[in-house]
Coordinates of C-alpha atoms in Angstrom, one line a residue:
Chain A
M20 CA 24.9 26.6 13.6
K21 CA 24.3 27.5 10.0
T22 CA 22.5 30.4 8.6
L23 CA 19.8 30.0 5.9
E24 CA 22.3 31.4 3.4
E25 CA 24.9 28.8 4.3
I26 CA 22.3 26.0 4.1
R27 CA 21.3 27.2 0.6
K28 CA 24.9 27.2 -0.4
I29 CA 25.4 23.6 0.8
R30 CA 22.4 22.7 -1.2
E31 CA 23.7 24.2 -4.4
E32 CA 27.3 22.9 -4.0
K33 CA 26.5 19.5 -2.8
R34 CA 23.8 19.0 -5.4
K35 CA 26.5 19.5 -8.1
E36 CA 28.8 17.2 -6.4
L37 CA 26.2 14.5 -6.1
D38 CA 24.7 14.9 -9.6
L39 CA 26.1 11.6 -10.7
R40 CA 23.9 9.8 -8.2
V41 CA 20.8 10.7 -10.2
N42 CA 22.0 11.9 -13.5
L43 CA 23.2 8.8 -15.3
K44 CA 24.6 10.9 -18.1
A45 CA 26.8 12.9 -15.8
N46 CA 30.0 13.8 -17.5
T47 CA 32.5 13.1 -14.7
R48 CA 35.5 10.9 -13.9
E49 CA 34.1 10.3 -10.5
K50 CA 32.4 7.1 -9.4
H51 CA 30.3 6.5 -6.4
I52 CA 30.0 2.9 -5.2
L53 CA 26.6 2.7 -3.4
V54 CA 26.3 -0.1 -0.9
C55 CA 22.9 -0.9 0.6
H56 CA 23.0 -0.4 4.3
G57 CA 19.3 -1.3 5.0
T58 CA 18.3 -4.0 7.4
G59 CA 18.2 -6.8 4.9
C60 CA 21.6 -6.1 3.3
T61 CA 23.2 -5.3 6.7
S62 CA 22.1 -8.7 7.9
S63 CA 23.9 -10.2 5.0
K64 CA 27.1 -8.5 5.8
S65 CA 27.0 -5.3 3.8
P66 CA 29.0 -3.3 6.5
K67 CA 31.9 -5.6 5.8
I68 CA 31.6 -4.9 2.1
I69 CA 31.8 -1.2 2.7
E70 CA 34.8 -1.7 4.9
K71 CA 36.5 -3.9 2.4
F72 CA 35.9 -1.4 -0.5
R73 CA 37.3 1.5 1.6
K74 CA 40.4 -0.5 2.5
I75 CA 41.2 -1.5 -1.1
I76 CA 40.7 2.0 -2.4
E77 CA 43.0 3.3 0.3
E78 CA 45.6 0.7 -0.3
K79 CA 45.6 1.2 -4.0
N80 CA 45.4 4.9 -3.6
I81 CA 42.5 5.2 -6.1
Q82 CA 41.2 8.7 -6.7
N83 CA 37.8 9.9 -7.7
V84 CA 36.0 6.9 -6.1
R85 CA 33.7 7.2 -3.2
V86 CA 32.0 4.4 -1.2
V87 CA 28.6 5.4 0.1
Q88 CA 26.3 3.6 2.6
T89 CA 22.8 4.2 1.5
G90 CA 19.3 3.1 2.6
C91 CA 17.3 0.2 1.1
F92 CA 17.3 -0.2 -2.7
G93 CA 14.2 -2.4 -2.3
L94 CA 15.2 -5.6 -4.0
C95 CA 16.1 -7.4 -0.7
A96 CA 16.0 -10.8 -2.4
K97 CA 19.2 -9.9 -4.3
G98 CA 21.1 -8.4 -1.5
P99 CA 23.6 -7.3 -0.6
I100 CA 23.4 -4.9 -3.5
V101 CA 26.1 -2.7 -4.8
I102 CA 25.4 0.0 -7.4
I103 CA 28.0 2.0 -9.2
R104 CA 27.0 5.4 -10.5
P105 CA 26.8 7.2 -12.8
E106 CA 26.7 4.1 -15.0
D107 CA 24.1 2.5 -12.8
T108 CA 25.7 -1.0 -12.8
F109 CA 23.7 -3.3 -10.5
Y110 CA 25.7 -6.0 -8.7
A111 CA 23.7 -8.5 -6.8
M112 CA 24.5 -10.9 -3.9
V113 CA 27.9 -9.3 -3.4
K114 CA 30.2 -10.8 -0.9
P115 CA 33.2 -9.1 0.8
E116 CA 35.6 -11.3 -1.2
D117 CA 34.1 -9.9 -4.5
C118 CA 35.2 -6.3 -3.7
E119 CA 38.7 -6.7 -5.0
E120 CA 37.4 -7.9 -8.4
I121 CA 34.9 -5.1 -8.6
I122 CA 37.6 -2.5 -8.0
N123 CA 40.1 -4.1 -10.3
T124 CA 37.8 -5.0 -13.2
H125 CA 35.1 -2.3 -12.9
I126 CA 36.8 0.7 -11.5
L127 CA 40.3 0.3 -12.8
E128 CA 39.8 -1.5 -16.1
G129 CA 36.3 -0.1 -16.9
K130 CA 34.8 -3.6 -17.5
I131 CA 31.7 -5.1 -16.1
V132 CA 32.0 -8.0 -13.6
E133 CA 29.6 -10.2 -15.5
R134 CA 29.3 -12.9 -12.9
L135 CA 27.9 -10.5 -10.3
L136 CA 25.1 -9.2 -12.5
C137 CA 21.7 -10.5 -11.7
K138 CA 19.1 -12.4 -13.7
D139 CA 15.8 -10.7 -14.1
I140 CA 12.4 -12.5 -13.7
D141 CA 12.5 -13.3 -17.5
N142 CA 16.0 -14.9 -17.1
S143 CA 17.7 -12.1 -19.0
V144 CA 20.9 -10.8 -17.5
V145 CA 20.6 -7.2 -16.4
Q146 CA 23.3 -4.7 -16.2
R147 CA 21.6 -1.6 -14.9
L148 CA 19.1 -0.9 -12.2
D149 CA 16.6 0.8 -14.5
E150 CA 16.5 -2.2 -16.7
L151 CA 15.1 -4.4 -14.0
N152 CA 11.4 -5.3 -14.2
F153 CA 11.3 -4.9 -10.5
Y154 CA 11.7 -1.1 -10.8
K155 CA 9.8 -0.4 -14.0
K156 CA 6.3 0.0 -12.6
Q157 CA 7.4 1.6 -9.4
K158 CA 7.1 5.3 -8.6
R159 CA 9.2 6.5 -5.7
I160 CA 7.9 9.5 -3.8
A161 CA 8.1 8.4 -0.1
L162 CA 11.2 6.4 -0.9
K163 CA 12.7 9.1 -3.2
N164 CA 16.0 9.4 -1.4
C165 CA 16.3 5.8 -0.2
G166 CA 19.2 4.2 -1.9
I167 CA 20.5 7.5 -3.2
I168 CA 21.8 9.5 -0.2
D169 CA 23.9 8.6 2.8
P170 CA 21.3 8.8 5.5
E171 CA 23.9 9.7 8.1
N172 CA 25.0 12.8 6.2
I173 CA 22.7 15.8 6.5
D174 CA 24.5 17.6 3.6
E175 CA 23.5 14.8 1.2
Y176 CA 19.8 15.2 2.3
I177 CA 20.1 19.0 1.9
A178 CA 21.5 18.5 -1.6
F179 CA 18.4 16.8 -2.8
D180 CA 16.0 19.6 -1.8
G181 CA 16.3 18.8 1.9
Y182 CA 14.8 21.4 4.2
K183 CA 13.6 23.4 1.2
A184 CA 10.0 22.6 1.9
L185 CA 10.5 23.8 5.5
E186 CA 12.0 27.0 4.2
K187 CA 9.0 27.4 1.8
V188 CA 6.5 26.8 4.5
L189 CA 8.1 29.2 7.0
F190 CA 8.6 32.1 4.6
E191 CA 5.8 31.8 2.0
M192 CA 2.9 30.0 3.6
T193 CA 0.6 30.5 6.6
P194 CA -0.3 27.4 8.7
D195 CA -3.8 27.4 7.1
E196 CA -2.3 27.4 3.6
V197 CA -0.1 24.4 4.5
I198 CA -3.0 22.5 5.9
N199 CA -5.1 23.3 2.8
E200 CA -2.3 22.0 0.6
V201 CA -2.1 18.7 2.5
T202 CA -5.9 18.4 2.4
E203 CA -6.1 19.1 -1.3
S204 CA -3.3 16.6 -2.1
G205 CA -5.7 13.9 -0.9
L206 CA -3.0 12.3 1.2
R207 CA -4.5 9.7 3.6
G208 CA -3.0 8.1 6.6
R209 CA -0.5 5.5 5.6
G210 CA -0.7 3.6 8.9
G211 CA -3.5 1.7 7.3
A212 CA -6.8 3.2 8.2
G213 CA -6.6 5.9 5.5
F214 CA -7.9 8.9 7.5
P215 CA -7.5 12.1 5.5
T216 CA -4.2 13.6 6.7
G217 CA -5.2 17.3 6.1
K218 CA -8.3 16.8 8.2
K219 CA -6.3 15.4 11.1
W220 CA -3.9 18.4 10.9
Y221 CA -6.9 20.8 10.9
F222 CA -8.6 19.1 13.9
T223 CA -5.4 19.4 15.9
K224 CA -4.9 23.0 14.8
I225 CA -8.3 24.1 16.0
A226 CA -8.2 22.1 19.2
E227 CA -7.7 24.4 22.2
G228 CA -4.6 24.0 24.2
D229 CA -1.6 26.0 25.4
Q230 CA 0.8 23.2 24.4
K231 CA 0.5 20.9 21.4
Y232 CA 2.5 17.9 20.3
V233 CA 3.5 16.3 17.0
V234 CA 4.1 12.5 17.2
C235 CA 5.4 10.1 14.7
N236 CA 4.2 6.5 15.0
A237 CA 7.1 4.3 14.0
D238 CA 6.0 1.3 16.0
E239 CA 5.8 -0.8 13.0
G240 CA 4.7 -3.9 14.8
D241 CA 2.9 -6.0 12.2
P242 CA 5.2 -8.9 11.2
G243 CA 6.2 -8.7 7.6
A244 CA 6.0 -5.0 7.4
F245 CA 9.3 -3.1 7.1
M246 CA 8.6 0.1 5.0
D247 CA 8.6 2.5 7.9
R248 CA 11.8 1.0 9.1
S249 CA 13.3 1.4 5.6
I250 CA 12.3 5.1 5.4
L251 CA 13.8 5.8 8.8
E252 CA 17.0 4.0 7.8
G253 CA 17.2 5.4 4.4
D254 CA 16.0 9.0 4.7
P255 CA 15.5 10.0 8.3
H256 CA 15.6 13.8 7.6
C257 CA 12.5 13.7 5.5
V258 CA 10.5 12.6 8.5
I259 CA 12.1 15.3 10.7
E260 CA 11.3 18.0 8.1
A261 CA 7.7 16.8 7.8
M262 CA 7.2 16.8 11.5
M263 CA 8.5 20.3 11.7
I264 CA 6.1 21.4 8.9
A265 CA 3.3 19.7 10.9
G266 CA 4.4 21.5 14.0
Y267 CA 4.4 24.9 12.3
S268 CA 0.9 24.2 10.9
I269 CA -0.8 23.0 14.0
G270 CA 1.1 25.3 16.4
A271 CA 3.3 22.7 18.2
N272 CA 6.9 23.2 19.1
K273 CA 7.7 19.7 20.4
G274 CA 7.7 16.4 18.7
Y275 CA 8.2 12.8 19.6
I276 CA 9.0 9.8 17.4
Y277 CA 8.1 6.5 18.9
V278 CA 10.3 3.7 17.4
R279 CA 10.5 0.1 18.2
A280 CA 13.6 -1.0 20.1
E281 CA 13.7 -4.0 17.8
Y282 CA 14.9 -1.5 15.1
P283 CA 18.4 -0.5 16.3
I284 CA 19.7 0.8 13.0
A285 CA 16.6 3.0 12.5
V286 CA 16.9 4.3 16.0
H287 CA 20.6 5.1 15.5
R288 CA 20.1 6.8 12.1
F289 CA 17.2 8.9 13.3
Q290 CA 19.0 10.0 16.4
T291 CA 22.0 10.9 14.3
A292 CA 19.8 12.9 12.0
I293 CA 18.3 14.8 15.0
N294 CA 21.8 15.5 16.3
Q295 CA 22.9 16.9 12.9
A296 CA 19.8 19.0 12.5
K297 CA 20.4 20.5 15.9
E298 CA 24.0 21.2 15.1
Y299 CA 22.9 23.1 12.0
G300 CA 20.3 25.0 14.0
I301 CA 17.5 23.5 11.9
L302 CA 16.0 22.0 15.0
G303 CA 16.0 24.3 18.0
K304 CA 15.0 27.9 18.6
K305 CA 14.3 30.6 16.1
I306 CA 14.6 28.3 13.1
F307 CA 16.0 30.0 10.0
G308 CA 15.7 33.3 11.9
T309 CA 11.9 33.1 12.3
D310 CA 9.9 32.8 15.5
F311 CA 9.3 29.1 15.0
D312 CA 10.9 26.8 17.6
F313 CA 10.9 23.0 17.3
D314 CA 12.4 20.2 19.4
L315 CA 12.3 16.5 18.6
E316 CA 12.9 13.5 20.8
V317 CA 13.1 9.8 20.2
R318 CA 11.2 7.4 22.4
L319 CA 11.8 3.7 22.3
G320 CA 9.2 1.0 22.4
A321 CA 9.9 -2.2 24.3
G322 CA 8.2 -5.0 22.5
A323 CA 4.5 -4.4 22.9
F324 CA 2.5 -5.0 19.8
V325 CA -0.4 -2.9 21.0
C326 CA 1.7 0.2 21.2
G327 CA 1.2 0.7 17.5
E328 CA -2.4 1.8 18.4
E329 CA -2.1 5.5 18.8
T330 CA -3.5 5.9 22.4
A331 CA -1.5 3.0 23.7
L332 CA 1.5 4.6 22.0
L333 CA 0.8 7.9 23.9
E334 CA 0.6 6.0 27.2
S335 CA 4.0 4.4 26.4
I336 CA 5.6 7.7 25.6
E337 CA 4.4 9.0 28.9
G338 CA 6.4 6.1 30.5
R339 CA 3.6 3.7 31.3
S340 CA 2.3 0.3 30.2
G341 CA 0.9 0.7 26.7
R342 CA -2.8 0.2 27.4
P343 CA -5.1 1.8 24.9
R344 CA -7.3 4.7 26.1
I345 CA -11.0 5.0 25.3
K346 CA -11.9 7.1 22.3
P347 CA -13.3 9.7 22.0
P348 CA -11.7 12.0 23.0
F349 CA -9.3 11.6 20.1
P350 CA -5.6 12.6 20.5
A351 CA -6.3 15.7 18.3
N352 CA -8.1 17.0 21.4
V353 CA -6.7 15.0 24.3
G354 CA -3.4 13.4 23.5
L355 CA 0.0 13.4 25.1
W356 CA -0.2 14.6 28.7
G357 CA -3.8 15.5 27.9
K358 CA -2.8 18.1 25.3
P359 CA -3.9 18.2 21.6
T360 CA -1.6 15.9 19.7
L361 CA -1.1 15.1 16.0
I362 CA -0.1 11.5 15.3
N363 CA 0.9 10.4 11.8
N364 CA 2.7 7.3 10.5
V365 CA 6.2 7.5 9.1
E366 CA 5.2 7.0 5.5
T367 CA 2.5 9.7 5.8
Y368 CA 5.2 12.1 6.9
A369 CA 7.5 10.9 4.1
N370 CA 5.1 12.3 1.5
I371 CA 4.7 15.8 3.0
T372 CA 7.9 17.5 1.8
K373 CA 7.1 16.4 -1.7
I374 CA 3.6 17.7 -1.6
I375 CA 4.8 21.1 -0.3
L376 CA 7.4 21.4 -3.0
N377 CA 5.5 20.0 -6.0
G378 CA 2.0 21.0 -5.0
A379 CA -1.2 19.3 -4.1
K380 CA -2.3 19.2 -7.8
W381 CA 0.8 17.2 -8.7
Y382 CA 0.2 14.7 -5.9
S383 CA -3.5 14.3 -6.5
S384 CA -2.8 13.5 -10.1
I385 CA -1.3 10.2 -9.0
G386 CA -3.4 7.3 -7.8
T387 CA -7.1 6.6 -7.9
E388 CA -10.2 8.8 -7.3
K389 CA -10.2 8.3 -3.6
S390 CA -6.7 7.1 -2.8
K391 CA -4.1 9.6 -4.0
G392 CA -0.4 9.2 -4.4
T393 CA 1.7 6.1 -4.1
K394 CA 1.9 3.4 -1.6
V395 CA 4.9 1.5 -0.2
F396 CA 4.5 -2.2 0.2
A397 CA 6.7 -4.8 1.8
L398 CA 6.4 -7.8 -0.5
G399 CA 7.2 -11.1 1.2
G400 CA 6.4 -14.7 1.5
N401 CA 6.5 -17.0 -1.5
V402 CA 7.5 -14.6 -4.2
V403 CA 10.6 -14.3 -6.3
N404 CA 11.5 -10.6 -5.7
V405 CA 11.1 -10.2 -2.0
G406 CA 11.5 -6.6 -1.1
L407 CA 10.2 -3.1 -0.8
V408 CA 8.1 -1.6 -3.5
E409 CA 6.4 1.8 -4.0
V410 CA 3.7 2.0 -6.6
P411 CA 0.9 4.4 -7.6
M412 CA -2.4 3.7 -5.8
G413 CA -4.5 1.7 -8.2
T414 CA -1.8 -0.6 -9.4
T415 CA -3.3 -4.1 -9.5
L416 CA -2.2 -6.9 -7.3
R417 CA -1.3 -8.9 -10.4
E418 CA 1.2 -6.1 -11.4
I419 CA 2.7 -6.1 -7.9
V420 CA 3.0 -9.9 -7.5
F421 CA 3.9 -10.8 -11.1
D422 CA 5.4 -7.8 -13.0
I423 CA 7.3 -6.4 -10.0
G424 CA 7.5 -9.5 -7.8
G425 CA 8.3 -12.0 -10.5
G426 CA 5.6 -14.4 -9.4
I427 CA 5.8 -17.5 -7.3
P428 CA 9.2 -19.3 -7.3
D429 CA 9.8 -22.5 -9.2
G430 CA 6.9 -21.8 -11.5
H431 CA 4.3 -22.6 -8.8
E432 CA 0.8 -21.4 -9.2
F433 CA -0.4 -18.4 -7.3
K434 CA -2.9 -19.3 -4.6
A435 CA -3.5 -16.2 -2.5
A436 CA -1.9 -13.0 -1.2
Q437 CA -2.5 -11.7 2.3
T438 CA -2.6 -8.0 2.6
G439 CA -2.9 -5.8 5.7
G440 CA -1.0 -8.1 8.0
P441 CA -2.7 -10.5 10.5
S442 CA -5.8 -8.4 10.7
G443 CA -6.2 -8.2 6.9
G444 CA -7.5 -10.9 4.6
C445 CA -6.3 -13.4 2.0
I446 CA -7.0 -12.5 -1.6
P447 CA -7.4 -15.4 -3.9
A448 CA -6.3 -15.5 -7.6
E449 CA -9.7 -14.5 -8.9
H450 CA -9.2 -11.0 -7.4
L451 CA -5.6 -10.5 -8.8
D452 CA -6.8 -7.7 -11.1
T453 CA -8.2 -5.6 -8.2
P454 CA -6.6 -2.2 -8.3
I455 CA -5.0 -1.6 -4.9
D456 CA -6.4 1.2 -2.9
Y457 CA -8.1 1.7 0.5
E458 CA -11.7 1.2 -0.8
S459 CA -11.1 -1.7 -3.2
L460 CA -9.2 -3.7 -0.7
A461 CA -12.0 -3.2 1.8
Q462 CA -14.6 -4.2 -0.8
I463 CA -13.0 -7.6 -1.3
G464 CA -12.8 -8.2 2.4
S465 CA -9.2 -7.3 3.1
M466 CA -7.5 -4.0 4.0
M467 CA -4.6 -1.8 3.5
G468 CA -3.7 -2.2 7.1
S469 CA 0.0 -2.7 7.8
R470 CA 0.8 -2.7 4.1
W471 CA 2.5 -5.9 3.6
I472 CA 1.7 -8.4 0.9
N473 CA 2.4 -12.0 1.7
C474 CA 2.2 -14.3 -1.2
N475 CA 1.4 -18.0 -1.0
G476 CA 1.9 -20.4 -3.8
Chain B
M28 CA 19.5 5.9 50.2
A29 CA 22.4 4.0 48.8
C30 CA 21.9 0.6 47.2
K31 CA 22.7 -2.3 49.4
C32 CA 23.4 -4.9 46.8
G33 CA 27.1 -4.7 47.6
D34 CA 28.1 -4.4 43.9
N35 CA 29.4 -0.9 43.5
G36 CA 30.7 -1.4 40.0
K37 CA 27.2 -2.3 38.7
S38 CA 25.7 0.5 40.7
K39 CA 28.1 2.9 39.1
E40 CA 27.1 1.8 35.7
L41 CA 23.5 2.3 36.6
K42 CA 24.2 5.8 37.8
E43 CA 25.9 6.6 34.5
I44 CA 22.7 5.6 32.7
L45 CA 20.5 7.6 35.1
T46 CA 22.5 10.8 34.7
K47 CA 21.7 10.8 31.0
Y48 CA 18.1 11.4 31.9
T49 CA 16.1 14.0 33.8
N50 CA 13.9 12.7 36.6
D51 CA 10.9 13.2 34.4
K52 CA 8.7 10.1 34.9
S53 CA 8.2 9.6 31.2
N54 CA 11.9 8.6 30.9
L55 CA 11.1 5.3 32.6
I56 CA 10.9 3.1 29.5
Q57 CA 14.0 4.7 28.0
I58 CA 16.0 4.0 31.2
L59 CA 14.6 0.4 31.4
N60 CA 15.7 -0.2 27.8
E61 CA 19.3 0.9 28.6
V62 CA 19.4 -1.2 31.8
Q63 CA 18.1 -4.2 29.9
E64 CA 20.7 -3.7 27.3
K65 CA 23.5 -3.3 29.8
Y66 CA 22.7 -6.2 32.2
G67 CA 20.7 -8.5 30.0
Y68 CA 17.8 -8.1 32.5
I69 CA 16.4 -5.6 35.0
P70 CA 18.1 -6.4 38.3
E71 CA 16.2 -5.7 41.5
F72 CA 18.7 -3.1 42.8
A73 CA 18.2 -1.2 39.5
Q74 CA 14.5 -1.2 40.0
K75 CA 14.9 0.3 43.4
E76 CA 17.3 3.0 42.3
I77 CA 15.1 3.9 39.3
S78 CA 12.1 4.0 41.6
E79 CA 13.8 6.5 43.9
Y80 CA 15.2 8.5 41.0
L81 CA 11.9 8.9 39.1
N82 CA 9.7 8.8 42.2
I83 CA 7.7 6.0 40.8
P84 CA 6.5 3.1 43.2
M85 CA 8.4 -0.2 42.7
A86 CA 5.0 -1.9 42.0
E87 CA 4.4 0.3 39.1
I88 CA 7.9 -0.3 37.7
Y89 CA 7.3 -4.0 38.0
G90 CA 4.0 -3.6 36.1
V91 CA 5.8 -1.8 33.3
I92 CA 8.6 -4.4 33.2
T93 CA 6.2 -7.3 33.0
F94 CA 4.0 -5.5 30.4
Y95 CA 6.8 -5.1 27.8
A96 CA 8.2 -8.2 26.2
R97 CA 11.7 -6.8 25.9
F98 CA 12.2 -6.5 29.6
T99 CA 13.1 -9.5 31.7
L100 CA 13.6 -10.1 35.4
K101 CA 16.0 -13.1 34.9
P102 CA 19.5 -12.8 33.5
K103 CA 19.9 -13.9 29.9
G104 CA 22.8 -16.0 28.8
K105 CA 26.1 -14.7 27.5
Y106 CA 24.8 -15.5 24.0
N107 CA 21.1 -14.8 23.6
V108 CA 19.7 -16.6 20.7
A109 CA 16.5 -15.1 19.4
V110 CA 14.4 -16.9 16.9
C111 CA 12.0 -14.7 15.0
L112 CA 8.4 -16.0 15.1
G113 CA 6.9 -13.2 13.1
T114 CA 4.5 -14.3 10.4
A115 CA 6.9 -14.0 7.5
C116 CA 9.5 -16.2 9.3
F117 CA 6.9 -18.5 10.7
V118 CA 5.5 -19.5 7.3
K119 CA 9.0 -20.1 6.2
G120 CA 9.7 -22.6 9.0
S121 CA 11.1 -20.7 12.0
E122 CA 9.3 -23.1 14.3
K123 CA 11.5 -25.9 13.2
I124 CA 14.6 -23.8 14.0
L125 CA 13.3 -23.0 17.4
E126 CA 12.6 -26.7 18.1
R127 CA 16.1 -27.6 17.1
L128 CA 17.5 -24.9 19.2
K129 CA 15.6 -26.1 22.3
Q130 CA 16.7 -29.6 21.7
K131 CA 20.3 -28.6 21.2
L132 CA 20.6 -26.5 24.3
G133 CA 18.2 -28.5 26.4
I134 CA 16.3 -25.5 27.6
D135 CA 13.0 -23.8 26.8
V136 CA 12.1 -20.3 25.6
G137 CA 12.9 -17.7 28.3
E138 CA 15.5 -20.0 30.0
T139 CA 19.2 -19.9 30.3
T140 CA 21.6 -22.9 30.2
S141 CA 23.1 -23.8 33.6
D142 CA 26.6 -22.6 32.6
G143 CA 25.0 -19.2 31.8
K144 CA 26.3 -19.3 28.3
F145 CA 23.1 -19.5 26.2
S146 CA 19.5 -18.3 26.5
I147 CA 16.6 -18.7 24.1
E148 CA 14.2 -16.0 23.2
A149 CA 11.2 -16.2 20.8
T150 CA 11.2 -12.7 19.3
R151 CA 8.6 -10.7 17.5
C152 CA 9.2 -9.6 13.9
I153 CA 12.6 -7.9 13.6
G154 CA 11.8 -6.6 10.1
A155 CA 14.4 -8.7 8.2
C156 CA 11.5 -10.5 6.5
G157 CA 13.3 -10.4 3.1
L158 CA 15.7 -13.0 4.7
A159 CA 13.1 -15.1 6.4
P160 CA 13.4 -17.2 8.4
V161 CA 15.9 -15.5 10.7
F162 CA 17.5 -15.9 14.1
T163 CA 19.9 -13.6 15.9
V164 CA 22.7 -14.2 18.3
N165 CA 23.3 -11.1 20.5
G166 CA 21.7 -9.0 17.7
E167 CA 23.7 -10.4 14.8
V168 CA 21.3 -11.6 12.2
Y169 CA 21.5 -15.0 10.5
G170 CA 19.1 -15.1 7.5
K171 CA 17.6 -17.7 5.3
A172 CA 18.1 -20.0 8.2
T173 CA 17.9 -23.8 8.3
P174 CA 18.3 -26.2 11.2
E175 CA 21.7 -27.0 9.7
L176 CA 22.8 -23.4 9.7
L177 CA 21.7 -23.1 13.3
D178 CA 23.8 -26.1 14.3
K179 CA 26.8 -24.6 12.6
V180 CA 26.4 -21.2 14.3
I181 CA 25.6 -22.6 17.8
D182 CA 28.6 -25.0 17.5
E183 CA 30.8 -22.0 16.8
Y184 CA 29.6 -20.1 19.8
M185 CA 30.0 -23.2 22.0
K186 CA 33.6 -23.4 21.0
K187 CA 34.2 -19.8 22.0
E188 CA 36.2 -19.4 25.3
D189 CA 34.6 -17.5 28.1

């Protein structure tokens, strides 16, 4: 158990210690070797890279160097990725046998290992992450901590304003004020349908019931979509914190996150995060000494695509076959075990803490008239830079596919991009300049849907 | 009522799983996931014990098992090879990999080789789309797969002693 004072102290001290992760001009002799531990890089052996680095550092007794497992950096096509901060050197397609050279040349001699640098889409060799075209047009809000913190270390989350939004909400805001803030931010459901999030919170708040629930839909079933997975793997605490804020606002003290069993790393990280939050007394009874209690449980899916539909998901949490219920009544009135239930998608929750800390005005200044904020997309198929991207709403498909994605491999012509998963539509080249938001995608016959962009060339 | 399957070791393992959960009916899918993980399928004795523990009729448990794709009623092989047929992998040729695998092992999807060593699963998207096409062997992911890579990997597992 930690008191609020102790948590504030961790925030202050840890933030100084980790400054070099975000401040590239940090004046320090320390170096942090960040190794992507997301699904893509893990599949291409990044855990072995971490192990190897740690072994070499120990054998050579090197001081002031820390190896950190982080969430997804986004550029999965170049994985496994290793980034060294504060200098921000970006090494691509690293193999365990490259670790020795990185330590000897980069860490000990202070020289760049040229052969491990990656080529950008214009064929220039890039040394630093922020020089890559892939990142230039991106704006990271939901993915803010992904690739910066160790997701299995709650202190690192706390260092970067973690649980500060919860503190603000519990001590400075009424539930109505929180809901107003979310409403005014213009945030809409990131699960694909785009329902105004604040409205959903409000409906659940005014619904009558002695018990209410907060649910997170992490049944990211559409093939090709992996942004929710990446958030859970890279920054699980931000979802926990947002669910708690939602609980405070609607009057719920119990939450469930429904995750696909096909996502073992995400399940493990999220469960670890819950355990750590409980240990710190952040989840539990009388949170931060207030009257607010909140408990959170993970529920696993078992390979049923339909369980991404909210009422089927509720059936599954209750332990039954996931058959959708008839709507109305909507879950806001009759949800889990017949009680009022708020269901939001992972990415929706990932925006909440930032809205609370920076304000609705800030959030609504990003994006288009009707679609505010940013949107995370899984960029896949026939495109050079396969990976995870977060861009302001209103960014055009051309910018995503060409400026960020690097276009179609081998100079092939772009034919079409499919958005919204299997239920979406194929967008031909003539619509490449369409700004991406909920309305414009619907207008040209596709949809935001499951938020993946599959390119065909 | 004690289980009459005669295999107390397995029954003990099951008890260990059950003790982690309360007898709240909503724990059914959590328990089935662990049992599937442990045994590679949901044995009948486990269905019976879960039925008693949670006070859910066997028929309903059977309904849940057959509803969810992850649960199986037949044992999987020692090495379960799963080929991802999600859209991203499919458009990058995962069907060819599945065909080669079926040919190589002489079994179809959902079947196990007669020596119990291999089984084939056609899986839904595992989210490693950046590496498409992918297949996994007991959860270990092999990305950017080709029929040649599959041959190499399966040959290695074939050589492994029991």
